Amino acid sequence: MTTKYLIASHGRLAEGLQSSVDILAGMAERIQVINAYVDDRDYVPEITAFLTELAPEDQAVIFTDMLGGSVNQKVFQEIIQQDKQQQAFIVTNANLPVVMGVLLSDQVWDGEALNAVIAESAIKLIDLTQM
């Protein structure tokens, strides 16, 4: 079983996360990115292609930038339309720690394992000037 990774975001956040992963772990080649709304192109065919290319034994972890955002909605819709709910996981409100946590934990994913990484990666914002 192969796990494939996609980061889809408004603007170039996806590309930025991929760059950070490359700097920190040298794993950028494992991630496909979709930078939505940076030009007039429709990005939905890229989502469709990513999901269509999943072999029956593969799984996918898809990171999106914002719960309820248009990119997140399009990813969700494509997963449903292609009946990939058993193969594809969506992690939304994604950040660098969760992307790194998933990529560095080379395992077969299920909801419980993925939720554990998500919980570990939850960001607590801290104002360092108040410490």
Tab-separated table of N, CA, C and O in Angstrom:
chain	number	residue	atom	x	y	z
A	1	MET	N	0.853	-1.189	0.000
A	1	MET	CA	0.000	0.000	0.000
A	1	MET	C	0.887	1.236	0.000
A	1	MET	O	1.835	1.347	0.762
A	2	THR	N	0.549	2.147	-0.869
A	2	THR	CA	1.260	3.416	-0.962
A	2	THR	C	0.358	4.520	-0.437
A	2	THR	O	-0.839	4.533	-0.711
A	3	THR	N	0.945	5.438	0.316
A	3	THR	CA	0.207	6.613	0.758
A	3	THR	C	0.674	7.797	-0.062
A	3	THR	O	1.874	8.046	-0.184
A	4	LYS	N	-0.290	8.512	-0.625
A	4	LYS	CA	0.000	9.702	-1.413
A	4	LYS	C	-0.473	10.923	-0.651
A	4	LYS	O	-1.461	10.853	0.083
A	5	TYR	N	0.233	12.029	-0.838
A	5	TYR	CA	-0.032	13.235	-0.057
A	5	TYR	C	-0.311	14.419	-0.972
A	5	TYR	O	0.375	14.610	-1.976
A	6	LEU	N	-1.300	15.210	-0.580
A	6	LEU	CA	-1.667	16.417	-1.303
A	6	LEU	C	-1.890	17.534	-0.298
A	6	LEU	O	-2.538	17.311	0.734
A	7	ILE	N	-1.352	18.701	-0.588
A	7	ILE	CA	-1.679	19.911	0.174
A	7	ILE	C	-2.367	20.857	-0.793
A	7	ILE	O	-1.821	21.176	-1.848
A	8	ALA	N	-3.577	21.282	-0.440
A	8	ALA	CA	-4.346	22.197	-1.282
A	8	ALA	C	-4.726	23.412	-0.451
A	8	ALA	O	-5.239	23.270	0.666
A	9	SER	N	-4.469	24.596	-0.990
A	9	SER	CA	-4.718	25.809	-0.215
A	9	SER	C	-5.121	26.967	-1.101
A	9	SER	O	-4.927	26.948	-2.317
A	10	HIS	N	-5.643	27.989	-0.467
A	10	HIS	CA	-5.850	29.278	-1.117
A	10	HIS	C	-4.465	29.933	-1.230
A	10	HIS	O	-3.716	29.972	-0.251
A	11	GLY	N	-4.146	30.424	-2.414
A	11	GLY	CA	-2.845	31.067	-2.578
A	11	GLY	C	-1.713	30.061	-2.525
A	11	GLY	O	-1.880	28.887	-2.823
A	12	ARG	N	-0.563	30.509	-2.115
A	12	ARG	CA	0.650	29.697	-2.170
A	12	ARG	C	1.039	29.052	-0.844
A	12	ARG	O	2.177	28.609	-0.669
A	13	LEU	N	0.101	28.944	0.074
A	13	LEU	CA	0.384	28.282	1.349
A	13	LEU	C	0.832	26.838	1.130
A	13	LEU	O	1.783	26.370	1.770
A	14	ALA	N	0.176	26.123	0.231
A	14	ALA	CA	0.543	24.728	-0.033
A	14	ALA	C	2.002	24.622	-0.471
A	14	ALA	O	2.758	23.785	0.026
A	15	GLU	N	2.375	25.477	-1.389
A	15	GLU	CA	3.750	25.506	-1.886
A	15	GLU	C	4.725	25.860	-0.754
A	15	GLU	O	5.824	25.305	-0.674
A	16	GLY	N	4.339	26.772	0.117
A	16	GLY	CA	5.183	27.155	1.248
A	16	GLY	C	5.368	26.013	2.231
A	16	GLY	O	6.482	25.790	2.729
A	17	LEU	N	4.298	25.279	2.510
A	17	LEU	CA	4.415	24.116	3.401
A	17	LEU	C	5.317	23.057	2.773
A	17	LEU	O	6.158	22.465	3.459
A	18	GLN	N	5.169	22.844	1.478
A	18	GLN	CA	6.019	21.886	0.785
A	18	GLN	C	7.491	22.300	0.879
A	18	GLN	O	8.369	21.475	1.126
A	19	SER	N	7.761	23.580	0.703
A	19	SER	CA	9.120	24.093	0.802
A	19	SER	C	9.685	23.874	2.206
A	19	SER	O	10.837	23.449	2.360
A	20	SER	N	8.887	24.153	3.215
A	20	SER	CA	9.339	23.949	4.600
A	20	SER	C	9.622	22.487	4.880
A	20	SER	O	10.615	22.147	5.532
A	21	VAL	N	8.768	21.603	4.391
A	21	VAL	CA	8.995	20.161	4.557
A	21	VAL	C	10.311	19.765	3.891
A	21	VAL	O	11.079	18.973	4.434
A	22	ASP	N	10.589	20.335	2.733
A	22	ASP	CA	11.824	20.019	2.036
A	22	ASP	C	13.039	20.469	2.840
A	22	ASP	O	14.008	19.730	2.981
A	23	ILE	N	12.978	21.677	3.380
A	23	ILE	CA	14.092	22.200	4.174
A	23	ILE	C	14.322	21.352	5.432
A	23	ILE	O	15.453	21.023	5.774
A	24	LEU	N	13.245	20.983	6.106
A	24	LEU	CA	13.357	20.277	7.379
A	24	LEU	C	13.567	18.772	7.252
A	24	LEU	O	14.213	18.164	8.105
A	25	ALA	N	13.002	18.177	6.203
A	25	ALA	CA	13.052	16.713	6.119
A	25	ALA	C	13.443	16.179	4.744
A	25	ALA	O	13.561	14.962	4.585
A	26	GLY	N	13.592	17.051	3.756
A	26	GLY	CA	13.959	16.594	2.419
A	26	GLY	C	12.925	15.684	1.785
A	26	GLY	O	13.273	14.782	1.034
A	27	MET	N	11.644	15.937	2.073
A	27	MET	CA	10.593	15.040	1.591
A	27	MET	C	9.595	15.731	0.666
A	27	MET	O	8.476	15.249	0.484
A	28	ALA	N	9.974	16.827	0.077
A	28	ALA	CA	9.045	17.588	-0.765
A	28	ALA	C	8.519	16.781	-1.936
A	28	ALA	O	7.370	16.962	-2.355
A	29	GLU	N	9.344	15.867	-2.465
A	29	GLU	CA	8.924	15.101	-3.639
A	29	GLU	C	7.759	14.163	-3.337
A	29	GLU	O	7.097	13.685	-4.251
A	30	ARG	N	7.488	13.919	-2.079
A	30	ARG	CA	6.374	13.041	-1.708
A	30	ARG	C	5.034	13.777	-1.673
A	30	ARG	O	3.999	13.151	-1.504
A	31	ILE	N	5.073	15.092	-1.845
A	31	ILE	CA	3.868	15.905	-1.684
A	31	ILE	C	3.495	16.565	-3.005
A	31	ILE	O	4.321	17.218	-3.634
A	32	GLN	N	2.246	16.398	-3.389
A	32	GLN	CA	1.703	17.159	-4.508
A	32	GLN	C	1.022	18.386	-3.919
A	32	GLN	O	0.455	18.316	-2.824
A	33	VAL	N	1.085	19.516	-4.602
A	33	VAL	CA	0.455	20.737	-4.092
A	33	VAL	C	-0.498	21.333	-5.115
A	33	VAL	O	-0.322	21.182	-6.321
A	34	ILE	N	-1.512	21.980	-4.571
A	34	ILE	CA	-2.434	22.772	-5.376
A	34	ILE	C	-2.504	24.149	-4.742
A	34	ILE	O	-2.923	24.294	-3.587
A	35	ASN	N	-2.054	25.147	-5.492
A	35	ASN	CA	-2.134	26.548	-5.066
A	35	ASN	C	-3.350	27.156	-5.768
A	35	ASN	O	-3.251	27.598	-6.905
A	36	ALA	N	-4.475	27.148	-5.098
A	36	ALA	CA	-5.720	27.608	-5.722
A	36	ALA	C	-5.804	29.134	-5.737
A	36	ALA	O	-5.286	29.807	-4.848
A	37	TYR	N	-6.451	29.645	-6.749
A	37	TYR	CA	-6.760	31.072	-6.894
A	37	TYR	C	-5.546	31.969	-7.110
A	37	TYR	O	-5.628	33.169	-6.911
A	38	VAL	N	-4.423	31.415	-7.521
A	38	VAL	CA	-3.275	32.261	-7.833
A	38	VAL	C	-3.342	32.775	-9.276
A	38	VAL	O	-2.600	33.667	-9.649
A	39	ASP	N	-4.217	32.168	-10.056
A	39	ASP	CA	-4.490	32.618	-11.423
A	39	ASP	C	-5.926	32.216	-11.762
A	39	ASP	O	-6.674	31.784	-10.883
A	40	ASP	N	-6.293	32.321	-13.004
A	40	ASP	CA	-7.673	32.057	-13.412
A	40	ASP	C	-7.963	30.585	-13.699
A	40	ASP	O	-9.091	30.241	-14.045
A	41	ARG	N	-6.969	29.720	-13.553
A	41	ARG	CA	-7.174	28.291	-13.816
A	41	ARG	C	-8.113	27.669	-12.788
A	41	ARG	O	-8.097	28.024	-11.617
A	42	ASP	N	-8.883	26.694	-13.250
A	42	ASP	CA	-9.721	25.893	-12.362
A	42	ASP	C	-8.839	24.814	-11.745
A	42	ASP	O	-8.218	24.023	-12.460
A	43	TYR	N	-8.774	24.766	-10.441
A	43	TYR	CA	-7.915	23.797	-9.756
A	43	TYR	C	-8.601	22.453	-9.519
A	43	TYR	O	-7.947	21.467	-9.163
A	44	VAL	N	-9.910	22.378	-9.707
A	44	VAL	CA	-10.640	21.136	-9.432
A	44	VAL	C	-10.123	19.964	-10.269
A	44	VAL	O	-10.003	18.850	-9.740
A	45	PRO	N	-9.781	20.144	-11.544
A	45	PRO	CA	-9.224	19.004	-12.292
A	45	PRO	C	-7.955	18.417	-11.665
A	45	PRO	O	-7.688	17.221	-11.810
A	46	GLU	N	-7.193	19.222	-10.951
A	46	GLU	CA	-6.009	18.702	-10.264
A	46	GLU	C	-6.406	17.786	-9.109
A	46	GLU	O	-5.757	16.764	-8.866
A	47	ILE	N	-7.457	18.154	-8.396
A	47	ILE	CA	-7.977	17.300	-7.317
A	47	ILE	C	-8.494	16.004	-7.918
A	47	ILE	O	-8.201	14.903	-7.419
A	48	THR	N	-9.273	16.137	-8.987
A	48	THR	CA	-9.837	14.972	-9.664
A	48	THR	C	-8.734	14.016	-10.111
A	48	THR	O	-8.810	12.810	-9.878
A	49	ALA	N	-7.696	14.552	-10.737
A	49	ALA	CA	-6.589	13.718	-11.215
A	49	ALA	C	-5.876	13.027	-10.055
A	49	ALA	O	-5.542	11.838	-10.153
A	50	PHE	N	-5.631	13.759	-8.982
A	50	PHE	CA	-4.960	13.163	-7.819
A	50	PHE	C	-5.741	11.954	-7.313
A	50	PHE	O	-5.166	10.889	-7.064
A	51	LEU	N	-7.043	12.103	-7.165
A	51	LEU	CA	-7.872	11.010	-6.652
A	51	LEU	C	-8.020	9.881	-7.664
A	51	LEU	O	-8.008	8.703	-7.298
A	52	THR	N	-8.142	10.219	-8.933
A	52	THR	CA	-8.288	9.204	-9.981
A	52	THR	C	-7.055	8.321	-10.067
A	52	THR	O	-7.160	7.118	-10.341
A	53	GLU	N	-5.899	8.895	-9.810
A	53	GLU	CA	-4.643	8.150	-9.899
A	53	GLU	C	-4.401	7.211	-8.719
A	53	GLU	O	-3.452	6.425	-8.748
A	54	LEU	N	-5.253	7.261	-7.702
A	54	LEU	CA	-5.098	6.339	-6.574
A	54	LEU	C	-5.458	4.922	-7.011
A	54	LEU	O	-6.555	4.676	-7.502
A	55	ALA	N	-4.533	4.012	-6.848
A	55	ALA	CA	-4.829	2.606	-7.099
A	55	ALA	C	-5.736	2.100	-5.977
A	55	ALA	O	-5.759	2.682	-4.887
A	56	PRO	N	-6.472	1.026	-6.215
A	56	PRO	CA	-7.396	0.518	-5.177
A	56	PRO	C	-6.724	0.218	-3.842
A	56	PRO	O	-7.350	0.338	-2.790
A	57	GLU	N	-5.445	-0.143	-3.878
A	57	GLU	CA	-4.750	-0.462	-2.623
A	57	GLU	C	-4.072	0.754	-1.989
A	57	GLU	O	-3.515	0.659	-0.893
A	58	ASP	N	-4.092	1.892	-2.655
A	58	ASP	CA	-3.461	3.114	-2.143
A	58	ASP	C	-4.387	3.857	-1.186
A	58	ASP	O	-5.594	3.634	-1.163
A	59	GLN	N	-3.774	4.750	-0.438
A	59	GLN	CA	-4.547	5.688	0.364
A	59	GLN	C	-3.945	7.067	0.187
A	59	GLN	O	-2.833	7.216	-0.313
A	60	ALA	N	-4.727	8.083	0.581
A	60	ALA	CA	-4.275	9.464	0.427
A	60	ALA	C	-4.570	10.227	1.701
A	60	ALA	O	-5.590	10.011	2.357
A	61	VAL	N	-3.648	11.120	2.029
A	61	VAL	CA	-3.884	12.100	3.081
A	61	VAL	C	-3.822	13.457	2.393
A	61	VAL	O	-2.815	13.804	1.779
A	62	ILE	N	-4.930	14.178	2.488
A	62	ILE	CA	-5.051	15.476	1.834
A	62	ILE	C	-5.170	16.548	2.912
A	62	ILE	O	-6.049	16.466	3.779
A	63	PHE	N	-4.273	17.510	2.853
A	63	PHE	CA	-4.269	18.621	3.799
A	63	PHE	C	-4.893	19.834	3.114
A	63	PHE	O	-4.522	20.160	1.991
A	64	THR	N	-5.826	20.495	3.806
A	64	THR	CA	-6.385	21.742	3.293
A	64	THR	C	-6.188	22.829	4.335
A	64	THR	O	-5.984	22.553	5.514
A	65	ASP	N	-6.279	24.063	3.885
A	65	ASP	CA	-5.914	25.175	4.753
A	65	ASP	C	-7.015	25.666	5.683
A	65	ASP	O	-6.712	26.228	6.728
A	66	MET	N	-8.283	25.450	5.325
A	66	MET	CA	-9.323	26.084	6.128
A	66	MET	C	-10.624	25.274	6.089
A	66	MET	O	-11.176	25.038	5.010
A	67	LEU	N	-11.091	24.881	7.247
A	67	LEU	CA	-12.362	24.172	7.365
A	67	LEU	C	-13.484	25.015	6.778
A	67	LEU	O	-13.632	26.193	7.122
A	68	GLY	N	-14.232	24.434	5.874
A	68	GLY	CA	-15.356	25.141	5.273
A	68	GLY	C	-14.989	26.052	4.131
A	68	GLY	O	-15.863	26.596	3.470
A	69	GLY	N	-13.686	26.230	3.876
A	69	GLY	CA	-13.252	27.064	2.762
A	69	GLY	C	-13.551	26.378	1.434
A	69	GLY	O	-13.804	25.172	1.371
A	70	SER	N	-13.504	27.141	0.374
A	70	SER	CA	-13.852	26.598	-0.943
A	70	SER	C	-12.932	25.456	-1.365
A	70	SER	O	-13.401	24.469	-1.952
A	71	VAL	N	-11.662	25.536	-1.054
A	71	VAL	CA	-10.737	24.472	-1.420
A	71	VAL	C	-11.104	23.193	-0.666
A	71	VAL	O	-11.192	22.110	-1.251
A	72	ASN	N	-11.344	23.310	0.612
A	72	ASN	CA	-11.753	22.174	1.436
A	72	ASN	C	-13.044	21.562	0.910
A	72	ASN	O	-13.174	20.336	0.803
A	73	GLN	N	-13.997	22.402	0.555
A	73	GLN	CA	-15.276	21.907	0.036
A	73	GLN	C	-15.090	21.149	-1.271
A	73	GLN	O	-15.699	20.085	-1.468
A	74	LYS	N	-14.257	21.665	-2.160
A	74	LYS	CA	-14.028	21.003	-3.450
A	74	LYS	C	-13.341	19.656	-3.264
A	74	LYS	O	-13.682	18.679	-3.926
A	75	VAL	N	-12.371	19.577	-2.349
A	75	VAL	CA	-11.707	18.305	-2.073
A	75	VAL	C	-12.730	17.305	-1.555
A	75	VAL	O	-12.808	16.163	-2.025
A	76	PHE	N	-13.538	17.726	-0.603
A	76	PHE	CA	-14.551	16.844	-0.020
A	76	PHE	C	-15.523	16.358	-1.097
A	76	PHE	O	-15.834	15.159	-1.177
A	77	GLN	N	-16.000	17.269	-1.930
A	77	GLN	CA	-16.941	16.905	-2.998
A	77	GLN	C	-16.335	15.886	-3.965
A	77	GLN	O	-17.008	14.931	-4.372
A	78	GLU	N	-15.081	16.074	-4.316
A	78	GLU	CA	-14.436	15.152	-5.248
A	78	GLU	C	-14.251	13.761	-4.625
A	78	GLU	O	-14.404	12.751	-5.303
A	79	ILE	N	-13.933	13.722	-3.348
A	79	ILE	CA	-13.807	12.432	-2.667
A	79	ILE	C	-15.138	11.690	-2.702
A	79	ILE	O	-15.188	10.492	-2.998
A	80	ILE	N	-16.221	12.392	-2.434
A	80	ILE	CA	-17.552	11.780	-2.457
A	80	ILE	C	-17.911	11.346	-3.880
A	80	ILE	O	-18.367	10.215	-4.098
A	81	GLN	N	-17.708	12.218	-4.853
A	81	GLN	CA	-18.069	11.901	-6.247
A	81	GLN	C	-17.308	10.690	-6.778
A	81	GLN	O	-17.846	9.908	-7.553
A	82	GLN	N	-16.064	10.540	-6.347
A	82	GLN	CA	-15.261	9.406	-6.819
A	82	GLN	C	-15.353	8.199	-5.887
A	82	GLN	O	-14.667	7.203	-6.106
A	83	ASP	N	-16.156	8.318	-4.843
A	83	ASP	CA	-16.355	7.228	-3.878
A	83	ASP	C	-15.017	6.758	-3.287
A	83	ASP	O	-14.712	5.573	-3.233
A	84	LYS	N	-14.222	7.721	-2.838
A	84	LYS	CA	-12.891	7.436	-2.277
A	84	LYS	C	-12.860	7.608	-0.759
A	84	LYS	O	-11.780	7.731	-0.175
A	85	GLN	N	-14.018	7.584	-0.104
A	85	GLN	CA	-14.068	7.824	1.336
A	85	GLN	C	-13.249	6.803	2.129
A	85	GLN	O	-12.753	7.126	3.202
A	86	GLN	N	-13.099	5.597	1.624
A	86	GLN	CA	-12.338	4.572	2.336
A	86	GLN	C	-10.836	4.696	2.101
A	86	GLN	O	-10.048	4.082	2.811
A	87	GLN	N	-10.446	5.507	1.118
A	87	GLN	CA	-9.040	5.642	0.765
A	87	GLN	C	-8.431	6.985	1.122
A	87	GLN	O	-7.219	7.086	1.255
A	88	ALA	N	-9.254	8.019	1.213
A	88	ALA	CA	-8.727	9.378	1.339
A	88	ALA	C	-9.162	10.015	2.649
A	88	ALA	O	-10.331	9.963	3.015
A	89	PHE	N	-8.211	10.610	3.324
A	89	PHE	CA	-8.446	11.357	4.560
A	89	PHE	C	-8.205	12.830	4.281
A	89	PHE	O	-7.251	13.168	3.583
A	90	ILE	N	-9.034	13.690	4.852
A	90	ILE	CA	-8.833	15.138	4.743
A	90	ILE	C	-8.463	15.666	6.117
A	90	ILE	O	-9.200	15.469	7.084
A	91	VAL	N	-7.330	16.343	6.197
A	91	VAL	CA	-6.918	17.038	7.410
A	91	VAL	C	-7.022	18.522	7.097
A	91	VAL	O	-6.296	19.034	6.240
A	92	THR	N	-7.928	19.212	7.772
A	92	THR	CA	-8.130	20.621	7.467
A	92	THR	C	-7.581	21.496	8.583
A	92	THR	O	-7.266	21.010	9.666
A	93	ASN	N	-7.461	22.780	8.306
A	93	ASN	CA	-6.753	23.719	9.185
A	93	ASN	C	-5.309	23.252	9.365
A	93	ASN	O	-4.723	23.378	10.441
A	94	ALA	N	-4.750	22.705	8.300
A	94	ALA	CA	-3.425	22.086	8.363
A	94	ALA	C	-2.338	23.106	8.670
A	94	ALA	O	-2.425	24.277	8.301
A	95	ASN	N	-1.324	22.618	9.354
A	95	ASN	CA	-0.152	23.429	9.677
A	95	ASN	C	1.098	22.572	9.478
A	95	ASN	O	1.001	21.362	9.230
A	96	LEU	N	2.252	23.188	9.575
A	96	LEU	CA	3.497	22.467	9.349
A	96	LEU	C	3.685	21.292	10.318
A	96	LEU	O	4.073	20.201	9.874
A	97	PRO	N	3.405	21.431	11.619
A	97	PRO	CA	3.589	20.274	12.499
A	97	PRO	C	2.746	19.057	12.114
A	97	PRO	O	3.221	17.929	12.198
A	98	VAL	N	1.518	19.255	11.691
A	98	VAL	CA	0.704	18.089	11.329
A	98	VAL	C	1.185	17.469	10.020
A	98	VAL	O	1.229	16.241	9.892
A	99	VAL	N	1.573	18.282	9.051
A	99	VAL	CA	2.105	17.740	7.801
A	99	VAL	C	3.368	16.933	8.083
A	99	VAL	O	3.515	15.799	7.617
A	100	MET	N	4.273	17.491	8.879
A	100	MET	CA	5.508	16.782	9.223
A	100	MET	C	5.210	15.508	10.013
A	100	MET	O	5.810	14.460	9.770
A	101	GLY	N	4.292	15.605	10.967
A	101	GLY	CA	3.945	14.434	11.773
A	101	GLY	C	3.420	13.284	10.939
A	101	GLY	O	3.779	12.118	11.161
A	102	VAL	N	2.602	13.589	9.965
A	102	VAL	CA	2.059	12.544	9.096
A	102	VAL	C	3.145	11.991	8.181
A	102	VAL	O	3.305	10.778	8.047
A	103	LEU	N	3.909	12.865	7.555
A	103	LEU	CA	4.948	12.399	6.626
A	103	LEU	C	6.030	11.569	7.318
A	103	LEU	O	6.532	10.606	6.749
A	104	LEU	N	6.392	11.965	8.530
A	104	LEU	CA	7.473	11.252	9.223
A	104	LEU	C	7.004	9.965	9.888
A	104	LEU	O	7.820	9.155	10.314
A	105	SER	N	5.715	9.776	9.984
A	105	SER	CA	5.158	8.560	10.571
A	105	SER	C	4.693	7.666	9.436
A	105	SER	O	3.529	7.652	9.073
A	106	ASP	N	5.611	6.959	8.856
A	106	ASP	CA	5.338	6.148	7.675
A	106	ASP	C	4.529	4.919	8.070
A	106	ASP	O	5.071	3.890	8.421
A	107	GLN	N	3.209	5.063	8.014
A	107	GLN	CA	2.350	3.956	8.414
A	107	GLN	C	1.093	3.933	7.563
A	107	GLN	O	0.817	4.866	6.819
A	108	VAL	N	0.337	2.871	7.694
A	108	VAL	CA	-0.978	2.797	7.072
A	108	VAL	C	-1.922	3.568	7.976
A	108	VAL	O	-1.965	3.357	9.184
A	109	TRP	N	-2.661	4.496	7.380
A	109	TRP	CA	-3.497	5.382	8.180
A	109	TRP	C	-4.912	4.853	8.349
A	109	TRP	O	-5.478	4.264	7.449
A	110	ASP	N	-5.427	5.086	9.546
A	110	ASP	CA	-6.850	4.935	9.814
A	110	ASP	C	-7.242	6.163	10.628
A	110	ASP	O	-6.382	6.978	10.995
A	111	GLY	N	-8.524	6.331	10.887
A	111	GLY	CA	-8.992	7.519	11.582
A	111	GLY	C	-8.353	7.711	12.943
A	111	GLY	O	-7.980	8.815	13.320
A	112	GLU	N	-8.180	6.632	13.676
A	112	GLU	CA	-7.607	6.728	15.029
A	112	GLU	C	-6.145	7.178	15.001
A	112	GLU	O	-5.752	8.071	15.742
A	113	ALA	N	-5.355	6.578	14.135
A	113	ALA	CA	-3.931	6.943	14.041
A	113	ALA	C	-3.767	8.380	13.562
A	113	ALA	O	-2.942	9.137	14.089
A	114	LEU	N	-4.567	8.762	12.577
A	114	LEU	CA	-4.470	10.121	12.051
A	114	LEU	C	-4.905	11.141	13.095
A	114	LEU	O	-4.260	12.174	13.270
A	115	ASN	N	-5.966	10.846	13.819
A	115	ASN	CA	-6.417	11.766	14.862
A	115	ASN	C	-5.392	11.916	15.978
A	115	ASN	O	-5.283	12.986	16.581
A	116	ALA	N	-4.615	10.872	16.249
A	116	ALA	CA	-3.557	10.970	17.255
A	116	ALA	C	-2.482	11.964	16.810
A	116	ALA	O	-2.024	12.794	17.607
A	117	VAL	N	-2.085	11.905	15.541
A	117	VAL	CA	-1.092	12.856	15.020
A	117	VAL	C	-1.665	14.263	15.020
A	117	VAL	O	-0.978	15.228	15.368
A	118	ILE	N	-2.928	14.396	14.652
A	118	ILE	CA	-3.577	15.710	14.660
A	118	ILE	C	-3.565	16.294	16.065
A	118	ILE	O	-3.218	17.459	16.265
A	119	ALA	N	-3.913	15.489	17.057
A	119	ALA	CA	-3.939	15.965	18.443
A	119	ALA	C	-2.544	16.391	18.903
A	119	ALA	O	-2.391	17.418	19.572
A	120	GLU	N	-1.536	15.625	18.535
A	120	GLU	CA	-0.158	15.964	18.912
A	120	GLU	C	0.315	17.251	18.238
A	120	GLU	O	1.187	17.935	18.757
A	121	SER	N	-0.240	17.539	17.087
A	121	SER	CA	0.211	18.678	16.292
A	121	SER	C	-0.609	19.945	16.503
A	121	SER	O	-0.336	20.958	15.876
A	122	ALA	N	-1.620	19.856	17.347
A	122	ALA	CA	-2.465	21.029	17.581
A	122	ALA	C	-1.601	22.174	18.101
A	122	ALA	O	-0.758	21.996	18.982
A	123	ILE	N	-1.816	23.324	17.538
A	123	ILE	CA	-1.010	24.491	17.883
A	123	ILE	C	-1.668	25.281	19.005
A	123	ILE	O	-2.838	25.609	18.943
A	124	LYS	N	-0.872	25.552	19.998
A	124	LYS	CA	-1.297	26.474	21.037
A	124	LYS	C	-0.529	27.764	20.768
A	124	LYS	O	0.698	27.796	20.844
A	125	LEU	N	-1.262	28.804	20.426
A	125	LEU	CA	-0.603	30.076	20.136
A	125	LEU	C	-0.091	30.691	21.425
A	125	LEU	O	-0.781	30.702	22.442
A	126	ILE	N	1.116	31.180	21.379
A	126	ILE	CA	1.771	31.734	22.567
A	126	ILE	C	2.368	33.091	22.245
A	126	ILE	O	3.075	33.246	21.246
A	127	ASP	N	2.098	34.056	23.082
A	127	ASP	CA	2.725	35.366	22.965
A	127	ASP	C	4.010	35.329	23.775
A	127	ASP	O	3.992	35.395	25.012
A	128	LEU	N	5.135	35.184	23.118
A	128	LEU	CA	6.419	35.041	23.804
A	128	LEU	C	6.833	36.298	24.562
A	128	LEU	O	7.653	36.221	25.477
A	129	THR	N	6.280	37.442	24.213
A	129	THR	CA	6.652	38.659	24.928
A	129	THR	C	6.050	38.690	26.319
A	129	THR	O	6.484	39.488	27.153
A	130	GLN	N	5.084	37.821	26.572
A	130	GLN	CA	4.443	37.769	27.889
A	130	GLN	C	5.027	36.682	28.790
A	130	GLN	O	4.501	36.429	29.855
A	131	MET	N	6.103	36.079	28.373
A	131	MET	CA	6.678	34.997	29.169
A	131	MET	C	7.798	35.521	30.036
A	131	MET	O	8.448	36.434	29.811
